[in-house]
Amino acid sequence: MSTFDSDAAAKVHAHLHSHLPSEPALRVKALESLLVERGMISTETIDAWVEAYSEEIGPKRGAQVVARAWLDAGFKARLLKNAAEAIKEFGFEGNATGHLIAVENTDQTHNAVVCTLCSCYPFSILGMSPSWYKSAAYRSRIVREPRKVLAEFGVELPDEIAVKIWDSTAELRYIVIPQQPKGTESWTEDQLAALITRNSMIGTQRELAVS
Amino acid sequence: MKNLSPFLKNDSAVFDQPWHAQVLAVADGLVQSGLFSANQWAAALGQQRHEAETQQKPDTAETYYHCALAALETLLSQNSGVDRATINQRSAIWARAYLATPHGQPVLLEAGE
């Protein structure tokens, strides 16, 4: 084979491989098609889930819940008593929030959430979890050395503030209610919600920036 | 940015690959339909995570989604007629279909059979 032919063959080869999905992508496609044929799941269900979690559902839902808790003491009491029930007031109940628990940061306490087993997360109100939440490093270290890990997130806690780590399970998931920043007492719910970050509701951020 | 901790460098919650989203979509769909429970899913995924950590696989999102796929395959083998051999076989047919289909045209399973 001449040099030219080798190059041409290499290009064709590269083209074919760029078109061919990766091995795990092919396996997912294979099992999806097998399940659809057996009537065990529908393509529409899969597509709707992917679209919702790629675009629509994000931490904004959780931020709205927290903002209302700051403004409405009655709602906050209901949220702390039974968060799964309280978020129905927004219509946010859904997969993975059947047993939701809200935990509140105070001047004396800081809360943070983990799933030491795998990656359980209240994704119907916080959207997809960030990569670090699923990492082995976070899952093992936040329990062993919480103050050190929180410091790596920029949360420096003095000794007098107690740290509570909540370990999620498939049936029990948590949302942290961060503290309302000072000077925002007259703000509206939407203005407040815009301040509230995803990490503050997992507990790896404590102070919220007021812009 | 250079001073960010490894955690904050991995702060993205966006799916890097379509199959990452699809594997979670299928798993969640099957929990909703009752093929297996949320607890079974968490246990299977936890087992895969544990094995990956024991084998010192890289602590990355890619490793996580490989674990999720392996957990899903395990639960399907245990709870449905879709076992690994069936998935291997179907996966090979899809691969042939992709290679046999000109770029830009829809890939149909029949093209690989």
Tab-separated table of C-alpha atoms in Angstrom:
chain	number	residue	atom	x	y	z
A	1	MET	CA	0.000	0.000	0.000
A	2	SER	CA	1.365	3.429	-0.894
A	3	THR	CA	1.731	6.217	1.663
A	4	PHE	CA	-1.242	7.986	0.125
A	5	ASP	CA	-3.421	4.913	0.491
A	6	SER	CA	-2.350	4.444	4.100
A	7	ASP	CA	-3.321	8.018	4.886
A	8	ALA	CA	-6.643	7.626	3.124
A	9	ALA	CA	-7.355	4.383	4.971
A	10	ALA	CA	-6.443	6.021	8.293
A	11	LYS	CA	-8.839	8.886	7.568
A	12	VAL	CA	-11.679	6.511	6.740
A	13	HIS	CA	-10.895	4.567	9.893
A	14	ALA	CA	-10.904	7.731	12.033
A	15	HIS	CA	-14.145	8.873	10.423
A	16	LEU	CA	-15.859	5.566	11.170
A	17	HIS	CA	-14.691	5.656	14.739
A	18	SER	CA	-15.785	9.237	15.274
A	19	HIS	CA	-19.252	8.183	14.127
A	20	LEU	CA	-19.333	5.100	16.351
A	21	PRO	CA	-20.521	5.909	19.900
A	22	SER	CA	-18.320	4.884	22.833
A	23	GLU	CA	-18.678	1.392	24.287
A	24	PRO	CA	-20.742	2.484	27.334
A	25	ALA	CA	-22.943	4.684	25.100
A	26	LEU	CA	-23.630	1.643	22.918
A	27	ARG	CA	-24.465	-0.471	25.973
A	28	VAL	CA	-26.945	2.155	27.210
A	29	LYS	CA	-28.487	2.304	23.746
A	30	ALA	CA	-28.657	-1.508	23.703
A	31	LEU	CA	-30.349	-1.856	27.070
A	32	GLU	CA	-32.723	1.019	26.323
A	33	SER	CA	-33.860	-0.613	23.078
A	34	LEU	CA	-34.278	-3.988	24.818
A	35	LEU	CA	-36.375	-2.427	27.606
A	36	VAL	CA	-38.517	-0.442	25.167
A	37	GLU	CA	-39.217	-3.599	23.103
A	38	ARG	CA	-40.319	-5.396	26.263
A	39	GLY	CA	-42.604	-2.499	27.240
A	40	MET	CA	-40.641	-1.906	30.454
A	41	ILE	CA	-39.913	1.750	29.712
A	42	SER	CA	-40.835	4.183	26.965
A	43	THR	CA	-38.561	6.353	24.862
A	44	GLU	CA	-40.780	9.316	25.802
A	45	THR	CA	-40.152	8.727	29.523
A	46	ILE	CA	-36.391	8.668	28.990
A	47	ASP	CA	-36.377	11.724	26.723
A	48	ALA	CA	-38.617	13.724	29.077
A	49	TRP	CA	-36.386	12.916	32.068
A	50	VAL	CA	-33.208	13.882	30.219
A	51	GLU	CA	-34.734	17.119	28.995
A	52	ALA	CA	-36.085	18.045	32.421
A	53	TYR	CA	-32.843	17.384	34.264
A	54	SER	CA	-30.634	18.905	31.599
A	55	GLU	CA	-32.583	22.144	31.357
A	56	GLU	CA	-35.604	22.799	33.536
A	57	ILE	CA	-34.996	21.417	36.990
A	58	GLY	CA	-32.130	23.023	38.793
A	59	PRO	CA	-31.369	24.477	42.199
A	60	LYS	CA	-33.794	27.359	41.527
A	61	ARG	CA	-36.567	25.235	42.977
A	62	GLY	CA	-34.696	24.742	46.240
A	63	ALA	CA	-33.822	28.459	46.283
A	64	GLN	CA	-37.507	29.392	46.073
A	65	VAL	CA	-38.292	27.088	48.981
A	66	VAL	CA	-35.524	28.613	51.124
A	67	ALA	CA	-36.486	32.199	50.214
A	68	ARG	CA	-40.068	31.557	51.294
A	69	ALA	CA	-38.852	29.998	54.548
A	70	TRP	CA	-36.904	33.192	55.266
A	71	LEU	CA	-39.923	35.404	54.653
A	72	ASP	CA	-42.743	33.306	56.048
A	73	ALA	CA	-42.273	31.904	59.556
A	74	GLY	CA	-45.348	29.702	59.188
A	75	PHE	CA	-43.955	28.100	56.023
A	76	LYS	CA	-40.564	27.650	57.669
A	77	ALA	CA	-42.170	25.828	60.588
A	78	ARG	CA	-44.006	23.533	58.156
A	79	LEU	CA	-40.792	22.960	56.182
A	80	LEU	CA	-38.806	21.998	59.267
A	81	LYS	CA	-41.614	19.766	60.501
A	82	ASN	CA	-42.229	17.927	57.225
A	83	ALA	CA	-40.311	19.164	54.181
A	84	ALA	CA	-41.766	16.555	51.821
A	85	GLU	CA	-45.250	17.883	52.615
A	86	ALA	CA	-44.249	21.585	52.606
A	87	ILE	CA	-42.710	21.550	49.117
A	88	LYS	CA	-46.061	20.387	47.757
A	89	GLU	CA	-47.127	24.022	48.243
A	90	PHE	CA	-44.876	24.725	45.234
A	91	GLY	CA	-45.777	21.528	43.371
A	92	PHE	CA	-42.123	20.446	43.646
A	93	GLU	CA	-42.767	17.014	45.080
A	94	GLY	CA	-41.390	14.276	42.904
A	95	ASN	CA	-38.908	11.523	42.580
A	96	ALA	CA	-36.466	11.350	45.430
A	97	THR	CA	-38.195	13.814	47.736
A	98	GLY	CA	-40.718	11.459	49.345
A	99	HIS	CA	-38.848	11.754	52.631
A	100	LEU	CA	-37.192	15.139	52.478
A	101	ILE	CA	-35.773	16.708	55.622
A	102	ALA	CA	-34.836	20.395	55.917
A	103	VAL	CA	-32.054	21.304	58.341
A	104	GLU	CA	-31.393	24.908	59.335
A	105	ASN	CA	-28.099	26.717	59.775
A	106	THR	CA	-27.913	29.023	62.795
A	107	ASP	CA	-25.236	31.169	64.444
A	108	GLN	CA	-24.268	28.071	66.453
A	109	THR	CA	-24.692	25.304	63.878
A	110	HIS	CA	-23.620	24.505	60.340
A	111	ASN	CA	-25.154	21.608	58.398
A	112	ALA	CA	-23.773	19.739	55.392
A	113	VAL	CA	-25.138	16.820	53.397
A	114	VAL	CA	-23.454	13.751	51.894
A	115	CYS	CA	-24.372	10.305	50.615
A	116	THR	CA	-21.575	8.066	51.851
A	117	LEU	CA	-22.985	5.014	50.043
A	118	CYS	CA	-23.439	6.308	46.506
A	119	SER	CA	-24.952	9.654	45.443
A	120	CYS	CA	-28.484	10.000	46.882
A	121	TYR	CA	-29.578	13.623	46.417
A	122	PRO	CA	-32.913	15.519	46.372
A	123	PHE	CA	-32.655	16.075	42.637
A	124	SER	CA	-36.274	17.075	42.073
A	125	ILE	CA	-35.616	20.302	44.005
A	126	LEU	CA	-31.854	20.784	43.525
A	127	GLY	CA	-31.419	19.422	39.992
A	128	MET	CA	-28.445	17.200	39.235
A	129	SER	CA	-25.732	16.906	41.846
A	130	PRO	CA	-22.342	18.505	41.169
A	131	SER	CA	-19.424	16.221	40.277
A	132	TRP	CA	-17.684	16.693	43.631
A	133	TYR	CA	-20.799	15.424	45.478
A	134	LYS	CA	-20.393	12.072	43.709
A	135	SER	CA	-16.630	11.882	44.254
A	136	ALA	CA	-15.090	9.301	46.571
A	137	ALA	CA	-13.004	12.070	48.154
A	138	TYR	CA	-16.012	14.106	49.314
A	139	ARG	CA	-18.066	11.077	50.368
A	140	SER	CA	-15.375	9.720	52.631
A	141	ARG	CA	-13.683	12.886	53.874
A	142	ILE	CA	-16.676	15.083	54.793
A	143	VAL	CA	-17.551	12.591	57.530
A	144	ARG	CA	-13.981	12.064	58.744
A	145	GLU	CA	-12.722	15.639	58.664
A	146	PRO	CA	-15.702	17.928	58.017
A	147	ARG	CA	-14.045	21.200	59.042
A	148	LYS	CA	-11.054	20.574	56.802
A	149	VAL	CA	-13.235	19.683	53.801
A	150	LEU	CA	-15.501	22.692	54.393
A	151	ALA	CA	-12.408	24.923	54.556
A	152	GLU	CA	-11.450	23.606	51.112
A	153	PHE	CA	-14.814	24.899	49.918
A	154	GLY	CA	-14.001	28.253	51.501
A	155	VAL	CA	-16.121	27.709	54.629
A	156	GLU	CA	-13.874	28.491	57.600
A	157	LEU	CA	-15.788	27.623	60.759
A	158	PRO	CA	-14.703	28.797	64.195
A	159	ASP	CA	-14.688	26.065	66.872
A	160	GLU	CA	-17.788	27.459	68.579
A	161	ILE	CA	-19.926	26.650	65.530
A	162	ALA	CA	-20.973	22.995	65.652
A	163	VAL	CA	-20.917	20.998	62.403
A	164	LYS	CA	-23.594	18.434	61.641
A	165	ILE	CA	-23.165	16.062	58.702
A	166	TRP	CA	-26.296	14.387	57.352
A	167	ASP	CA	-25.855	11.099	55.492
A	168	SER	CA	-28.520	10.665	52.796
A	169	THR	CA	-30.083	7.373	51.818
A	170	ALA	CA	-32.368	6.295	49.001
A	171	GLU	CA	-35.329	7.129	51.233
A	172	LEU	CA	-34.058	10.055	53.285
A	173	ARG	CA	-32.693	13.182	51.631
A	174	TYR	CA	-31.778	16.587	52.974
A	175	ILE	CA	-31.797	20.262	52.092
A	176	VAL	CA	-29.891	22.825	54.141
A	177	ILE	CA	-31.602	26.144	54.890
A	178	PRO	CA	-28.738	28.657	54.862
A	179	GLN	CA	-28.923	31.829	56.946
A	180	GLN	CA	-30.475	34.905	55.383
A	181	PRO	CA	-27.796	37.535	54.704
A	182	LYS	CA	-28.032	40.672	56.824
A	183	GLY	CA	-29.431	43.722	55.073
A	184	THR	CA	-31.878	41.764	52.905
A	185	GLU	CA	-34.841	41.973	55.287
A	186	SER	CA	-36.960	44.073	52.904
A	187	TRP	CA	-36.209	41.988	49.809
A	188	THR	CA	-38.842	40.110	47.841
A	189	GLU	CA	-38.978	36.330	47.562
A	190	ASP	CA	-37.635	36.404	43.988
A	191	GLN	CA	-34.771	38.749	44.912
A	192	LEU	CA	-33.824	36.509	47.810
A	193	ALA	CA	-34.093	33.313	45.745
A	194	ALA	CA	-31.560	34.742	43.306
A	195	LEU	CA	-28.962	34.885	46.112
A	196	ILE	CA	-29.321	31.268	47.146
A	197	THR	CA	-26.800	28.881	45.604
A	198	ARG	CA	-26.945	25.133	45.166
A	199	ASN	CA	-23.872	24.601	47.349
A	200	SER	CA	-25.427	26.618	50.197
A	201	MET	CA	-28.316	24.137	50.189
A	202	ILE	CA	-25.879	21.197	50.365
A	203	GLY	CA	-23.905	22.981	53.061
A	204	THR	CA	-20.572	23.502	51.327
A	205	GLN	CA	-21.156	27.265	51.294
A	206	ARG	CA	-22.211	29.237	54.387
A	207	GLU	CA	-22.192	32.952	53.592
A	208	LEU	CA	-24.309	34.103	50.656
A	209	ALA	CA	-22.988	37.020	48.641
A	210	VAL	CA	-25.287	40.037	48.407
A	211	SER	CA	-24.648	41.768	45.109
B	1	MET	CA	-9.295	30.019	39.206
B	2	LYS	CA	-5.953	28.376	39.904
B	3	ASN	CA	-6.441	28.585	43.664
B	4	LEU	CA	-9.686	26.622	43.645
B	5	SER	CA	-9.717	23.381	45.597
B	6	PRO	CA	-10.200	20.117	43.668
B	7	PHE	CA	-13.819	20.124	44.871
B	8	LEU	CA	-14.639	23.520	43.408
B	9	LYS	CA	-12.875	22.671	40.173
B	10	ASN	CA	-15.483	19.910	39.831
B	11	ASP	CA	-18.526	22.033	40.615
B	12	SER	CA	-20.383	21.358	37.362
B	13	ALA	CA	-23.745	19.604	37.498
B	14	VAL	CA	-24.072	19.337	33.718
B	15	PHE	CA	-24.045	15.976	31.949
B	16	ASP	CA	-20.828	15.614	29.927
B	17	GLN	CA	-22.227	12.859	27.712
B	18	PRO	CA	-25.776	12.007	26.627
B	19	TRP	CA	-25.361	8.433	27.922
B	20	HIS	CA	-24.621	9.765	31.414
B	21	ALA	CA	-28.096	11.315	31.500
B	22	GLN	CA	-29.713	8.313	29.822
B	23	VAL	CA	-28.374	5.781	32.306
B	24	LEU	CA	-29.828	7.777	35.226
B	25	ALA	CA	-33.083	8.348	33.315
B	26	VAL	CA	-33.531	4.604	32.749
B	27	ALA	CA	-32.645	3.769	36.369
B	28	ASP	CA	-35.046	6.377	37.745
B	29	GLY	CA	-37.765	5.281	35.297
B	30	LEU	CA	-37.449	1.671	36.479
B	31	VAL	CA	-37.575	2.739	40.142
B	32	GLN	CA	-40.794	4.639	39.341
B	33	SER	CA	-42.273	1.655	37.507
B	34	GLY	CA	-41.352	-0.624	40.413
B	35	LEU	CA	-38.956	-3.016	38.628
B	36	PHE	CA	-36.551	-2.381	41.509
B	37	SER	CA	-36.690	-0.108	44.549
B	38	ALA	CA	-34.745	3.073	45.274
B	39	ASN	CA	-32.970	1.137	48.030
B	40	GLN	CA	-31.937	-1.624	45.627
B	41	TRP	CA	-30.610	1.008	43.205
B	42	ALA	CA	-28.623	2.744	45.958
B	43	ALA	CA	-27.219	-0.577	47.188
B	44	ALA	CA	-26.201	-1.701	43.677
B	45	LEU	CA	-24.613	1.661	42.882
B	46	GLY	CA	-22.911	1.731	46.285
B	47	GLN	CA	-21.463	-1.734	45.620
B	48	GLN	CA	-20.048	-0.608	42.257
B	49	ARG	CA	-18.605	2.547	43.834
B	50	HIS	CA	-16.975	0.455	46.531
B	51	GLU	CA	-15.435	-1.887	43.953
B	52	ALA	CA	-14.172	1.045	41.855
B	53	GLU	CA	-12.562	2.581	44.929
B	54	THR	CA	-10.997	-0.750	45.928
B	55	GLN	CA	-9.561	-1.028	42.421
B	56	GLN	CA	-8.330	2.588	42.693
B	57	LYS	CA	-10.181	3.740	39.598
B	58	PRO	CA	-9.843	7.514	38.975
B	59	ASP	CA	-12.189	9.570	41.186
B	60	THR	CA	-13.988	11.185	38.233
B	61	ALA	CA	-17.490	11.670	36.850
B	62	GLU	CA	-16.652	9.166	34.091
B	63	THR	CA	-15.910	6.472	36.700
B	64	TYR	CA	-19.168	7.363	38.475
B	65	TYR	CA	-21.258	6.861	35.335
B	66	HIS	CA	-19.472	3.594	34.496
B	67	CYS	CA	-20.492	2.439	37.987
B	68	ALA	CA	-24.078	3.581	37.365
B	69	LEU	CA	-24.202	1.580	34.121
B	70	ALA	CA	-22.747	-1.523	35.795
B	71	ALA	CA	-25.275	-1.186	38.661
B	72	LEU	CA	-28.141	-0.894	36.178
B	73	GLU	CA	-26.931	-3.967	34.261
B	74	THR	CA	-26.707	-5.945	37.508
B	75	LEU	CA	-30.247	-5.020	38.540
B	76	LEU	CA	-31.590	-5.809	35.071
B	77	SER	CA	-29.920	-9.251	35.175
B	78	GLN	CA	-31.540	-9.915	38.556
B	79	ASN	CA	-34.977	-8.487	37.861
B	80	SER	CA	-35.692	-8.877	34.155
B	81	GLY	CA	-34.851	-11.036	31.188
B	82	VAL	CA	-32.263	-8.501	30.059
B	83	ASP	CA	-28.935	-9.980	31.140
B	84	ARG	CA	-25.366	-8.974	30.239
B	85	ALA	CA	-25.108	-11.482	27.376
B	86	THR	CA	-28.264	-10.034	25.806
B	87	ILE	CA	-26.873	-6.505	26.190
B	88	ASN	CA	-23.501	-7.561	24.692
B	89	GLN	CA	-25.260	-9.043	21.699
B	90	ARG	CA	-27.524	-6.018	21.145
B	91	SER	CA	-24.631	-3.624	21.648
B	92	ALA	CA	-22.675	-5.398	18.873
B	93	ILE	CA	-25.664	-5.087	16.528
B	94	TRP	CA	-25.887	-1.345	17.243
B	95	ALA	CA	-22.142	-0.986	16.608
B	96	ARG	CA	-22.507	-2.680	13.202
B	97	ALA	CA	-25.542	-0.504	12.432
B	98	TYR	CA	-23.547	2.675	13.166
B	99	LEU	CA	-20.667	1.520	10.978
B	100	ALA	CA	-23.001	0.561	8.130
B	101	THR	CA	-24.963	3.828	8.149
B	102	PRO	CA	-23.657	6.826	6.195
B	103	HIS	CA	-22.922	9.820	8.421
B	104	GLY	CA	-25.926	12.082	8.933
B	105	GLN	CA	-28.568	9.427	8.301
B	106	PRO	CA	-30.671	7.945	11.106
B	107	VAL	CA	-29.125	4.765	12.511
B	108	LEU	CA	-31.602	1.886	12.540
B	109	LEU	CA	-31.084	-1.389	14.357
B	110	GLU	CA	-31.929	-3.340	11.183
B	111	ALA	CA	-28.763	-1.995	9.539
B	112	GLY	CA	-26.654	-4.009	11.997
B	113	GLU	CA	-28.548	-7.286	11.853
